[in-house]
XYZ file of C-alpha atoms in Angstrom:
484
model
C 0.000 0.000 0.000
C 2.763 2.430 0.970
C 4.779 1.563 -2.139
C 1.756 2.188 -4.314
C 1.190 5.514 -2.570
C 4.821 6.512 -3.147
C 4.513 5.705 -6.834
C 1.221 7.595 -7.111
C 2.642 10.711 -5.446
C 5.703 10.554 -7.681
C 3.682 10.374 -10.896
C 1.200 13.020 -9.788
C 4.027 15.330 -8.785
C 5.625 15.146 -12.205
C 2.399 15.636 -14.143
C 0.962 18.398 -11.993
C 4.145 20.371 -11.529
C 3.509 22.653 -14.507
C 0.270 23.886 -12.965
C 1.685 24.232 -9.469
C 5.153 25.702 -9.718
C 3.990 29.137 -10.739
C 1.738 29.614 -7.726
C 4.357 31.095 -5.431
C 5.999 33.874 -7.462
C 5.227 36.287 -4.667
C 7.372 34.221 -2.310
C 10.615 35.078 -4.087
C 13.042 36.675 -1.718
C 13.570 40.301 -2.631
C 16.874 40.999 -4.334
C 17.720 37.289 -4.625
C 17.220 34.519 -7.152
C 16.549 32.042 -4.357
C 12.856 31.397 -3.632
C 11.173 30.596 -0.358
C 8.988 27.647 -1.326
C 7.974 26.587 2.176
C 4.338 27.615 1.610
C 4.137 26.581 -2.037
C 2.602 23.477 -3.568
C 6.073 22.331 -4.575
C 7.234 22.521 -0.980
C 4.244 20.585 0.318
C 4.645 17.857 -2.300
C 8.323 17.469 -1.392
C 7.437 17.183 2.295
C 4.874 14.463 1.522
C 7.369 12.562 -0.646
C 10.010 12.720 2.091
C 7.497 11.633 4.757
C 6.442 8.606 2.691
C 10.060 7.638 2.049
C 10.804 8.029 5.754
C 7.850 5.795 6.642
C 9.116 3.112 4.265
C 12.565 3.271 5.858
C 11.028 2.830 9.299
C 9.051 -0.181 8.056
C 12.058 -1.910 6.489
C 12.045 -4.659 9.118
C 8.478 -5.663 8.208
C 8.254 -4.701 4.524
C 11.642 -6.255 3.638
C 12.211 -3.267 1.358
C 15.808 -2.096 1.542
C 16.022 1.349 3.149
C 18.023 2.858 0.283
C 15.254 2.436 -2.313
C 12.617 4.899 -1.010
C 15.100 7.664 -0.152
C 16.853 7.360 -3.524
C 13.520 7.778 -5.293
C 12.454 10.608 -2.973
C 15.733 12.473 -3.585
C 15.209 12.197 -7.336
C 11.639 13.494 -7.129
C 12.468 16.395 -4.800
C 15.357 17.731 -6.859
C 13.476 17.210 -10.141
C 10.620 19.349 -8.866
C 13.058 22.019 -7.691
C 14.914 21.966 -11.007
C 11.710 22.327 -13.046
C 10.591 25.272 -10.916
C 13.876 27.160 -11.270
C 14.372 26.241 -14.952
C 11.068 27.924 -15.781
C 12.496 31.103 -14.244
C 15.904 30.900 -15.881
C 17.781 30.106 -12.665
C 18.717 26.482 -13.382
C 22.414 27.188 -12.655
C 21.523 27.935 -9.013
C 19.986 24.477 -8.629
C 23.020 22.907 -10.280
C 25.347 24.674 -7.856
C 23.276 23.609 -4.827
C 23.082 20.035 -6.092
C 26.839 19.871 -6.595
C 27.341 21.154 -3.044
C 25.181 18.336 -1.652
C 26.925 15.787 -3.876
C 30.298 16.919 -2.513
C 29.033 16.519 1.040
C 27.888 12.993 0.216
C 31.079 12.102 -1.676
C 33.166 12.880 1.405
C 30.935 10.684 3.566
C 30.873 7.890 0.964
C 34.643 7.665 0.580
C 35.213 7.947 4.337
C 32.802 5.090 5.025
C 34.088 3.033 2.126
C 37.652 3.023 3.479
C 36.506 2.133 7.010
C 34.278 -0.680 5.707
C 37.080 -1.998 3.481
C 39.497 -2.244 6.403
C 36.899 -3.961 8.584
C 36.093 -6.452 5.804
C 39.810 -7.144 5.298
C 40.394 -7.674 9.028
C 37.388 -9.978 9.149
C 38.761 -12.029 6.243
C 42.153 -12.200 8.003
C 40.237 -13.712 10.987
C 41.170 -10.857 13.315
C 37.665 -10.709 14.801
C 37.440 -14.502 15.106
C 40.675 -14.414 17.082
C 39.365 -11.517 19.189
C 36.172 -13.442 19.934
C 38.080 -16.490 21.167
C 40.420 -14.272 23.191
C 37.549 -12.431 24.909
C 35.480 -15.558 25.560
C 38.492 -17.455 26.897
C 38.952 -14.655 29.459
C 35.612 -15.652 30.934
C 33.816 -12.397 30.125
C 30.031 -12.651 30.274
C 27.571 -10.887 28.002
C 27.110 -8.055 30.491
C 30.850 -7.511 30.833
C 31.228 -7.497 27.041
C 28.338 -5.035 26.811
C 30.168 -2.607 29.104
C 33.587 -3.231 27.563
C 32.472 -2.358 24.033
C 30.419 0.614 25.276
C 33.236 2.146 27.309
C 35.724 1.631 24.469
C 33.303 3.299 22.046
C 32.885 6.267 24.393
C 36.606 6.897 24.824
C 37.757 6.104 21.285
C 35.170 8.219 19.450
C 36.571 11.598 20.649
C 39.842 10.651 18.942
C 38.843 8.554 15.958
C 35.282 9.909 15.339
C 32.007 8.266 16.279
C 31.316 6.603 12.908
C 34.580 4.663 12.576
C 34.490 3.739 16.266
C 30.951 2.370 15.990
C 31.848 0.242 12.949
C 34.831 -1.343 14.691
C 32.983 -2.007 17.961
C 30.027 -3.493 16.077
C 32.372 -5.914 14.324
C 33.602 -7.039 17.747
C 30.034 -7.444 19.042
C 28.993 -9.491 16.007
C 32.033 -11.729 16.392
C 31.412 -12.305 20.097
C 27.617 -12.298 20.174
C 27.095 -14.681 17.286
C 23.431 -15.643 17.067
C 22.448 -14.041 20.381
C 20.188 -11.431 18.785
C 19.171 -9.838 22.094
C 22.794 -9.199 23.067
C 23.805 -7.947 19.617
C 20.834 -5.575 19.447
C 21.361 -4.068 22.918
C 25.138 -3.879 22.453
C 24.691 -2.030 19.144
C 22.282 0.445 20.767
C 24.816 0.956 23.545
C 27.620 1.510 21.018
C 25.582 4.117 19.105
C 24.746 6.017 22.311
C 28.315 5.749 23.622
C 29.966 6.780 20.350
C 27.677 9.787 19.905
C 28.130 10.829 23.538
C 31.892 10.443 23.333
C 32.058 12.514 20.169
C 30.073 15.383 21.724
C 32.821 16.655 24.038
C 35.626 16.639 21.469
C 36.114 19.272 18.739
C 36.815 16.530 16.194
C 34.670 13.736 17.656
C 31.685 14.659 15.474
C 31.105 16.780 12.380
C 28.744 19.108 14.273
C 31.298 19.819 17.029
C 33.853 20.437 14.312
C 31.521 22.940 12.631
C 31.020 24.851 15.887
C 34.769 24.889 16.578
C 35.694 26.054 13.079
C 33.090 28.813 13.318
C 35.010 30.131 16.341
C 31.982 30.110 18.632
C 33.497 27.745 21.211
C 37.241 27.702 22.065
C 39.015 24.323 21.742
C 39.483 23.725 25.479
C 35.884 24.668 26.337
C 34.464 21.601 24.587
C 35.806 19.393 27.354
C 33.438 20.886 29.931
C 30.836 18.703 28.203
C 32.643 15.554 29.382
C 30.480 14.964 32.481
C 27.145 15.584 30.656
C 28.327 13.174 27.936
C 29.161 10.539 30.540
C 25.666 10.918 32.024
C 24.136 10.593 28.556
C 25.944 7.278 28.059
C 25.716 5.770 31.553
C 21.988 6.103 32.284
C 20.708 4.108 29.258
C 23.574 1.611 29.591
C 22.850 1.009 33.296
C 19.178 0.297 32.558
C 19.790 -1.876 29.495
C 22.344 -4.032 31.266
C 19.582 -5.582 33.402
C 17.946 -6.931 30.240
C 21.027 -8.786 29.040
C 21.274 -12.457 29.911
C 23.775 -13.320 32.619
C 25.321 -16.101 30.587
C 28.638 -16.223 28.781
C 29.417 -16.812 25.122
C 30.386 -20.416 24.544
C 33.059 -21.495 22.128
C 31.922 -24.052 19.616
C 33.817 -27.273 19.113
C 37.115 -26.639 17.376
C 37.176 -22.934 18.350
C 39.645 -23.319 21.192
C 42.392 -21.749 19.123
C 42.064 -19.442 16.134
C 45.043 -18.664 13.965
C 44.923 -15.286 12.271
C 45.861 -15.187 8.617
C 49.127 -13.733 7.489
C 49.315 -9.942 7.804
C 46.310 -9.513 10.132
C 48.188 -7.672 12.902
C 50.044 -5.428 10.474
C 46.728 -4.658 8.762
C 45.263 -3.554 12.104
C 48.273 -1.251 12.589
C 47.709 0.250 9.131
C 44.058 0.869 10.065
C 45.185 2.796 13.142
C 47.689 4.717 11.033
C 44.888 5.549 8.608
C 42.751 6.994 11.395
C 45.726 8.941 12.724
C 46.463 10.274 9.229
C 42.889 11.551 8.982
C 43.015 13.153 12.443
C 46.431 14.797 12.036
C 45.693 15.988 8.501
C 42.454 17.561 9.625
C 43.667 19.024 12.923
C 46.941 20.534 11.757
C 46.649 20.916 7.979
C 42.865 21.572 7.875
C 42.375 18.857 5.254
C 39.020 17.051 5.053
C 39.105 13.792 7.095
C 38.274 11.832 3.936
C 41.654 12.861 2.491
C 43.464 11.043 5.298
C 41.206 8.005 4.960
C 41.836 7.707 1.228
C 45.567 8.020 1.847
C 45.164 5.188 4.345
C 43.505 3.069 1.665
C 46.786 3.363 -0.244
C 48.540 1.877 2.813
C 46.284 -1.174 2.542
C 46.753 -1.445 -1.213
C 50.553 -1.394 -0.981
C 50.473 -3.888 1.868
C 48.171 -6.087 -0.229
C 50.739 -5.901 -3.022
C 53.448 -6.962 -0.558
C 51.336 -9.925 0.593
C 50.752 -10.958 -3.001
C 54.422 -10.837 -3.996
C 55.640 -12.692 -0.907
C 52.861 -15.304 -0.794
C 54.719 -18.060 -2.739
C 57.813 -17.924 -0.515
C 55.647 -17.781 2.619
C 53.707 -20.875 1.532
C 56.922 -22.762 0.717
C 58.262 -22.148 4.224
C 55.003 -23.277 5.810
C 54.787 -26.411 3.628
C 58.248 -27.460 4.752
C 57.281 -26.844 8.369
C 54.013 -28.815 8.101
C 55.258 -31.530 5.734
C 54.159 -34.249 8.179
C 50.667 -32.734 8.661
C 48.433 -33.592 5.640
C 45.447 -31.607 6.958
C 47.507 -28.468 7.390
C 49.075 -28.894 3.944
C 45.626 -29.219 2.400
C 44.587 -26.033 4.194
C 47.660 -24.203 2.880
C 46.855 -25.240 -0.675
C 43.510 -23.429 -0.426
C 45.063 -20.062 0.454
C 44.419 -17.419 -2.194
C 45.955 -14.012 -2.844
C 44.746 -11.003 -0.879
C 42.671 -8.660 -3.078
C 41.770 -5.203 -1.752
C 39.059 -4.629 -4.349
C 37.159 -7.737 -3.314
C 36.753 -6.126 0.115
C 35.619 -2.860 -1.433
C 32.912 -4.852 -3.214
C 31.746 -6.285 0.113
C 31.003 -2.830 1.567
C 27.428 -2.237 2.739
C 26.239 -0.540 -0.426
C 22.636 -0.369 0.728
C 23.812 1.734 3.677
C 25.996 3.910 1.444
C 23.117 4.510 -0.982
C 20.824 5.271 1.951
C 23.218 8.003 3.042
C 23.079 9.447 -0.472
C 19.287 9.563 -0.384
C 19.169 11.169 3.060
C 21.800 13.798 2.263
C 20.070 14.725 -0.992
C 16.551 14.731 0.485
C 17.525 16.898 3.440
C 19.594 19.121 1.149
C 16.562 19.569 -1.089
C 14.289 20.454 1.819
C 16.921 22.898 3.032
C 17.099 24.460 -0.430
C 13.318 24.890 -0.354
C 13.743 26.860 2.878
C 12.387 24.485 5.512
C 15.530 24.223 7.631
C 15.943 27.983 7.655
C 12.267 28.395 8.533
C 12.534 26.054 11.519
C 15.755 27.710 12.688
C 14.234 31.194 12.336
C 11.142 30.146 14.270
C 13.088 28.580 17.138
C 15.692 31.286 17.643
C 13.508 34.366 17.227
C 10.311 33.315 18.969
C 11.530 30.753 21.491
C 13.789 30.829 24.493
C 17.290 29.676 23.358
C 17.197 26.905 25.978
C 14.105 25.301 24.446
C 15.388 25.913 20.930
C 18.678 24.134 21.647
C 16.899 21.178 23.238
C 14.646 20.943 20.172
C 17.712 20.878 17.892
C 18.674 17.572 19.516
C 15.232 16.098 18.898
C 15.294 17.304 15.288
C 18.716 15.720 14.776
C 17.149 12.338 15.571
C 14.667 12.804 12.729
C 16.699 14.836 10.258
C 20.469 14.552 9.972
C 22.179 16.777 12.558
C 24.632 18.279 10.057
C 22.115 20.384 8.063
C 20.265 21.269 11.275
C 23.470 22.568 12.847
C 24.396 24.289 9.594
C 21.076 26.158 9.685
C 21.708 27.251 13.284
C 25.247 28.416 12.477
C 24.041 30.277 9.401
C 21.493 32.155 11.463
C 24.159 32.726 14.174
C 21.763 33.628 17.022
C 23.107 35.799 19.820
C 23.770 33.247 22.588
C 26.143 32.971 25.515
C 28.861 30.304 25.586
C 26.782 27.963 27.742
C 24.006 27.914 25.149
C 26.430 27.228 22.288
C 27.824 24.331 24.289
C 24.276 23.118 24.937
C 23.368 23.038 21.250
C 26.684 21.279 20.563
C 25.751 18.643 23.152
C 22.152 18.163 22.012
C 23.018 18.009 18.302
C 25.696 15.415 19.075
C 23.744 13.098 21.378
C 20.217 13.757 20.074
C 20.838 11.491 17.092
C 20.940 8.539 19.492
C 17.189 8.810 20.093
C 16.525 6.970 16.794
C 18.690 4.518 14.870
C 18.497 6.683 11.751
C 19.349 9.828 13.699
C 23.097 9.431 13.313
C 25.573 8.061 10.823
C 26.713 5.533 13.443
C 23.191 4.120 13.821
C 22.571 3.832 10.092
C 25.946 2.174 9.515
C 25.339 -0.388 12.260
C 21.892 -1.275 10.902
C 23.581 -2.272 7.665
C 26.507 -4.010 9.336
C 24.432 -6.115 11.780
C 22.287 -7.596 8.987
C 18.895 -7.507 10.697
C 19.932 -8.071 14.314
C 19.922 -4.349 15.096
C 17.000 -2.558 13.446
C 15.000 0.654 13.606
C 12.310 -0.907 15.810
C 14.748 -2.693 18.124
C 16.283 0.746 18.787
C 12.900 2.479 18.986
C 11.823 0.216 21.877
C 14.601 1.753 23.955
C 13.984 5.352 22.901
C 12.302 6.257 26.263
C 15.369 4.983 28.134
C 17.738 6.851 25.815
C 15.564 9.956 26.307
C 16.218 9.753 30.052
C 19.938 9.987 29.341
C 19.314 12.862 26.939
C 17.302 14.861 29.485
C 19.717 14.051 32.325
C 22.726 15.210 30.294
C 21.018 18.567 29.661
C 20.288 19.055 33.372
C 23.854 18.034 34.161
C 25.231 20.662 31.768
C 22.947 23.363 33.176
C 24.109 22.498 36.696
C 27.842 21.791 36.223
C 28.447 24.618 33.732
C 26.036 27.172 35.241
C 28.777 29.818 35.291
C 28.843 29.803 31.459
C 25.204 30.919 31.143
């Protein structure tokens, strides 16, 4: 029914556009070729299209319709309607420029994610996570201890690495350890998303939104760290409640899993992954290069190392065959070893997730171009108390990506004291945890967990996560009262 409705709206939009686009000439902004279409038929149609696409994404678990499909179609419809409107007024170049800007934003996210996913796939193929699973289980850690271990690591790594990469790595660990325990995997993924977003909120380069505020010069570098305690509260409260719903048992090693041997080059590959993250951080912090530049440079590390593995494979196999010449089973296993191929791991990236990001970025960019983000920002910061406006920004970032929301706030540049700027930095960073699609970390983990962590499994815990959200705000107002 919903798919049929989407198709119907799409067709009707295209056929009726010629009679609708001319209805809002009076809404053109004086002295500008940009039009405010928030009260036009075009604007309303685009909102309906986005709402339908959003509903289909939410229902992915039950409709078995991949989340990328509706947002890709919605993005196409929204920008087509915008392009037709502006082309009829001779301003098609403005649409092209705006579209290219959104494409650039997506390209940076795509390449960043692609490198991270490629490394994780390569480490998985090298049996790094299998080895890690056996190592953790052999230490006698129970599900609850593993839940806290991955959560705490996510919280403290994300301020350095960034919340998206941290979440991907921690999820790979959870999937390796949790196996088929869907309850544990789901709760651990929720915990990782909350922890990674909370950890990224008190660091200037832990999240894109904090980076935007820092680069704008509104909050000095050292002042971000006063958000540490509110971020801890945001993470601890949901984690403390969820831990009671995790089984007290321990992961059990299956027969033959007592010892896992990593494939050749696994440890060095993990070092190159860390070097890649460090390259991205250093390049961005000191040379002001986009983080994706460092990540792509890091992909070259992996490619050259893959070349080294390929060239030295024959000699490595000869040495091992001589060593295991009296072990027929091991020799047979050695004969099955194939060359390491970086591009095979690039192919195994979660392309549905990557295409979903494209659709979201383009849809939200289109709605922003129509004027809706500016309208919401103008309403909140001119008619509301800044405190309520900043709290609402966090809620909005759970529904719409926090980057364009924060961009709208920064563009408006409301007159606020330092405490309020820190508050909106906190809420925009942690508010995305309220829904699984509210942050890049949540969306990436939905794709990586392959159905064990879903929109609805996260939604069930939204009230608990909201408690952490509210408590972190009160904590900031109390601890940092001198900044208001």
